[in-house]
Short mmCIF file of C-alpha atoms in Angstrom, two decimals:
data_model
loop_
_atom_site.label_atom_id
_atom_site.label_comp_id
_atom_site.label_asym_id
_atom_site.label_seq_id
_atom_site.Cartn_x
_atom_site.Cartn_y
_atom_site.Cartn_z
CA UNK J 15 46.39 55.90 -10.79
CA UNK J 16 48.03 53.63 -8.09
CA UNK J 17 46.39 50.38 -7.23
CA UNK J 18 45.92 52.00 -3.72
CA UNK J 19 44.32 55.16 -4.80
CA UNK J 20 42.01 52.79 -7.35
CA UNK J 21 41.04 50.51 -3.87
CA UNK J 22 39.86 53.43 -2.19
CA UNK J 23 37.79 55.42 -4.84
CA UNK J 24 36.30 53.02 -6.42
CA UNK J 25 34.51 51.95 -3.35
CA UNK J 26 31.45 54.05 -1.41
CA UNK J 27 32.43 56.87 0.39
CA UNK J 28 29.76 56.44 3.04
CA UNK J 29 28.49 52.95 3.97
CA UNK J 30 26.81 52.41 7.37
CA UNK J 31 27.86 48.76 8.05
CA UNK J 32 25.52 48.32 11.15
CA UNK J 33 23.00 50.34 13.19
CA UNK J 34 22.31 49.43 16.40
CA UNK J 35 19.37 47.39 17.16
CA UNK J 36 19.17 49.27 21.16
CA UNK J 37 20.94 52.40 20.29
CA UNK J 38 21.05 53.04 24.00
CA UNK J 39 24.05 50.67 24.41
CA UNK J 40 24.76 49.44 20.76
CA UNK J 41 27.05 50.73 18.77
CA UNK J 42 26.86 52.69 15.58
CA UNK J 43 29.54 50.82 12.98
CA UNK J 44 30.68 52.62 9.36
CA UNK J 45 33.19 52.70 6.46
CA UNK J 46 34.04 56.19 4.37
CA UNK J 47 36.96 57.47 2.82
CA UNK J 48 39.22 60.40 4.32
CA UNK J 49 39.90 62.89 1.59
CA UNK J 50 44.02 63.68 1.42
CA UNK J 51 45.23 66.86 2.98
CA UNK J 52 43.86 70.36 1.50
CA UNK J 53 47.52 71.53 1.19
CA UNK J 54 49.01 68.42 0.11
CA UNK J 55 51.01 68.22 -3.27
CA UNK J 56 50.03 65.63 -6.00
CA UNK J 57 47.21 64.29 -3.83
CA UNK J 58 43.60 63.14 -6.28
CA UNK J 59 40.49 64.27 -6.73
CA UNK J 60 37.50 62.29 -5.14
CA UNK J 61 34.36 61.83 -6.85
CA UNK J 62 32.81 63.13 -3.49
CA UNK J 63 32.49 66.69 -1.59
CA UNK J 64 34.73 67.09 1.49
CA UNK J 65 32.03 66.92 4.73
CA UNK J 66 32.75 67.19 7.97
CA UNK J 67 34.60 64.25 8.79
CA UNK J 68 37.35 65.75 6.74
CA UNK J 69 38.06 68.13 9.22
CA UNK J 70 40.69 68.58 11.38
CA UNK J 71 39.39 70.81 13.90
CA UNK J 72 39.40 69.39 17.68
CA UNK J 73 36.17 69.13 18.90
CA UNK J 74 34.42 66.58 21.32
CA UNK J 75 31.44 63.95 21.52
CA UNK J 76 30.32 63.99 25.07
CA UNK J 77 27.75 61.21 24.66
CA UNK J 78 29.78 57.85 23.03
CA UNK J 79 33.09 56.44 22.80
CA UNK J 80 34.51 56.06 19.35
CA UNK J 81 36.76 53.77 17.84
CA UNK J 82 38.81 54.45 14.16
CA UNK J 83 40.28 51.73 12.68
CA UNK J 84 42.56 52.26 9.41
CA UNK J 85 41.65 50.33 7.09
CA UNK J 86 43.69 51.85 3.95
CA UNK J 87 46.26 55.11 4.07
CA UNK J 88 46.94 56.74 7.04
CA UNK J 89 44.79 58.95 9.41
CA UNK J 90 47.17 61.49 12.28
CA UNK J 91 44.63 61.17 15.59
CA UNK J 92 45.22 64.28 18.49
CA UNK J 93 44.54 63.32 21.87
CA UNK J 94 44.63 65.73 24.56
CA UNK J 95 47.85 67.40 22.68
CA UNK J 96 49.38 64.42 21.72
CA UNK J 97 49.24 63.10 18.53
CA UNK J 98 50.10 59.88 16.34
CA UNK J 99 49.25 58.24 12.78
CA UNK J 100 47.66 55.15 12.57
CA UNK J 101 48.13 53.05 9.47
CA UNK J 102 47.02 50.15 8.06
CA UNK J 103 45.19 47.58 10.87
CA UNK J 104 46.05 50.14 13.80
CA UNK J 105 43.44 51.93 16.04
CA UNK J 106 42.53 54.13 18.63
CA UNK J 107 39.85 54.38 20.80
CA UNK J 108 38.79 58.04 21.95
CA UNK J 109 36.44 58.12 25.28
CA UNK J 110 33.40 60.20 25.40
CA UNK J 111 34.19 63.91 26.50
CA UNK J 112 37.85 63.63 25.19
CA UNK J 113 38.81 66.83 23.01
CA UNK J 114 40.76 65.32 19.64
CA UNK J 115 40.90 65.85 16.11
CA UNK J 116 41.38 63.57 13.10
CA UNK J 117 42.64 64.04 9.83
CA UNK J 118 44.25 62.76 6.73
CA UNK J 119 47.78 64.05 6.93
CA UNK J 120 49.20 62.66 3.67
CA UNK J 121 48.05 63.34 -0.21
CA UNK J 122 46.70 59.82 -0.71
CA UNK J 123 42.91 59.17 0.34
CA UNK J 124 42.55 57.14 3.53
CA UNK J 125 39.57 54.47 4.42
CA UNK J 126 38.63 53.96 8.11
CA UNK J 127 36.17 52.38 9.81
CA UNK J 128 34.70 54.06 12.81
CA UNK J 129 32.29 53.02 15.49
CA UNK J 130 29.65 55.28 17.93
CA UNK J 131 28.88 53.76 21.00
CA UNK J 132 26.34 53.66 21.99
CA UNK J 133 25.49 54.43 18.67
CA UNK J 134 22.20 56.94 19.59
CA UNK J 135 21.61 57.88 16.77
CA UNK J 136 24.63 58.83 15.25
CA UNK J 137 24.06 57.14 12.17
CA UNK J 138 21.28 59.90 11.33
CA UNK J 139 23.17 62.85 12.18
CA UNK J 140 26.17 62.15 10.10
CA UNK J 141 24.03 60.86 7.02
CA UNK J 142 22.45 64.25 7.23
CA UNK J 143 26.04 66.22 7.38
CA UNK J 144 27.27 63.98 4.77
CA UNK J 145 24.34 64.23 2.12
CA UNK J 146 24.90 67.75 2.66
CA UNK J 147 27.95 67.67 1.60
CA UNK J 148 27.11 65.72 -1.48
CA UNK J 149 24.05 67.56 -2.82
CA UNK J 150 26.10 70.87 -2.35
CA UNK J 151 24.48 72.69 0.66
CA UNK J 152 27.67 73.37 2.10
CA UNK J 153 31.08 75.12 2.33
CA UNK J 154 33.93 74.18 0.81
CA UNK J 155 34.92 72.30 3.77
CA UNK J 156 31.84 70.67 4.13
CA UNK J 157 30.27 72.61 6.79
CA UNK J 158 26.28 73.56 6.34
CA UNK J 159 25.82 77.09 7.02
CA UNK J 160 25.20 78.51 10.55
CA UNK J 161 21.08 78.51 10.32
CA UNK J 162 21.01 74.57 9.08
CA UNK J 163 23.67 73.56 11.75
CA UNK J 164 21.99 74.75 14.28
CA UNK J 165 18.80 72.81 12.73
CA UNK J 166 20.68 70.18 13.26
CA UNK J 167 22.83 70.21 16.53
CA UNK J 168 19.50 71.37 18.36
CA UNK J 169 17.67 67.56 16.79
CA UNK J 170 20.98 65.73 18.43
CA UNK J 171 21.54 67.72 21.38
CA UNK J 172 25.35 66.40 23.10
CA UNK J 173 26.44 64.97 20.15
CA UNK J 174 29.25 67.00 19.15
CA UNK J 175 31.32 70.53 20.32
CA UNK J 176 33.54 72.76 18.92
CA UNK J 177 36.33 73.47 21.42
CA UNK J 178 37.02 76.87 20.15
CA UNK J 179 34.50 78.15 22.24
CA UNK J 180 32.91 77.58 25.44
CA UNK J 181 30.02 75.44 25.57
CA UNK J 182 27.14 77.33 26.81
CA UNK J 183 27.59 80.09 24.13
CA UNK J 184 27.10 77.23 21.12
CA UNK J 185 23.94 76.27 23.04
CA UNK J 186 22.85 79.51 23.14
CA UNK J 187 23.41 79.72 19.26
CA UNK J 188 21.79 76.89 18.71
CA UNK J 189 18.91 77.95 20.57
CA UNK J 190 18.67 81.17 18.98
CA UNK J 191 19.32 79.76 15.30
CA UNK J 192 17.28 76.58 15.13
CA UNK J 193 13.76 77.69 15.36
CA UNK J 194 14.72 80.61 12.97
CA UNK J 195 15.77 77.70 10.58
CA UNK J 196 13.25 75.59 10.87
CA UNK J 197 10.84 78.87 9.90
CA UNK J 198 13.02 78.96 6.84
CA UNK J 199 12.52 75.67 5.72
CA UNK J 200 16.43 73.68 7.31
CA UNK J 201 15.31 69.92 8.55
CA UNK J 202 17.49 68.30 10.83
CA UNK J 203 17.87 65.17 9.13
CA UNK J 204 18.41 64.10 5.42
CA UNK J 205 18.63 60.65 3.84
CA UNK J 206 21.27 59.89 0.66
CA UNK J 207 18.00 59.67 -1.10
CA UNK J 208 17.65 63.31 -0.77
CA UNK J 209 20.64 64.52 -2.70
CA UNK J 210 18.92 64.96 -6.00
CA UNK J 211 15.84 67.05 -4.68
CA UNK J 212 18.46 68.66 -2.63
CA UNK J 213 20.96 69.80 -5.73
CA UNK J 214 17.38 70.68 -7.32
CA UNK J 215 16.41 73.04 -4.47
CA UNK J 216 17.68 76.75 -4.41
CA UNK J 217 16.92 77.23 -0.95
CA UNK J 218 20.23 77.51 0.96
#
């Protein structure tokens, strides 16, 4: 193992560095690691599941700003079409209602720090998608299935949007979906405390 693959996994995956104390204008600051490409050759194994920040699919947060900052490895960033790779000490800054996607482009795992703001509450909604991932309530790509995402887009309404399809039809999903999934047991939010009942639980 390479000293920069040992840097990055040896560390947490998921560490919210600050929450904002008015999340009405604060912002939401965190660390995790970017697992390498799916199709990449010779990339390493992680010692956690892929969740949704893995993805690569555009999509876009109409209610803050974000900022990623590279911290370790490399993350590609598409803006409106146009796309570049940060590395090491670069950013970008995406505004609110921007379509983009992020990824890891390369077979070495990536660390980034990103920041929300305002931060809203942010922090809660991607603990939830990323202890998830971790307890194993997901897909392979770390995506909960269509009843629990909806659970969870309908308790942080705005917060994210595919752009594969038009807006008003994934609210009207998530309206449908949600209160079926909350009769079935989905919550909207989970702590990292939760993973072991979680893993425990056969309800999916």
């Amino acid at each position: 193992m390479t000293d920069h693959r040992s840097k990055v996994t040896t560390v947490d995956p998921f560490v919210i560095v600050e929450r904002p104390e008015d999340p009405r204008t604060d912002p939401l600051r965190l660390e995790y690691t970017v697992h390498p490409a799916p199709d990449s050759e010779g990339g390493v194994d992680l010692p956690h599941a892929r969740w949704v920040a893995d993805l690569a699919d555009r999509h876009v947060n109409p209610r803050w700003d974000e900022r990623f900052e590279v911290v370790d490895g490399a993350l590609r960033v598409g803006i409106d079409g146009t796309e570049t790779t940060l590395t090491e000490g670069e950013d970008v800054v995406i505004p609110a209602t921007v379509p983009h996607r992020h990824w890891n482009p390369t077979p070495e795992p990536a660390r980034v720090r990103y920041e929300a703001r305002p931060g809203l509450r942010a922090a809660e909604a991607l603990e939830t998608l990323y202890t998830l991932a971790q307890a194993g309530r997901t897909d392979e790509e770390g995506v909960p299935n269509p009843l629990q995402f909806a659970v969870i887009q309908d308790a942080y309404p705005g917060y994210f949007y595919s752009t594969d399809q038009p807006r008003i039809l994934q609210r009207a999903m998530v309206a449908t979906l949600a209160p079926i999934g909350r009769l079935l047991g989905y919550e909207a939010t989970y702590t990292r405390d939760e993973m072991g009942p979680l893993r425990r639980s056969s309800t999916r």
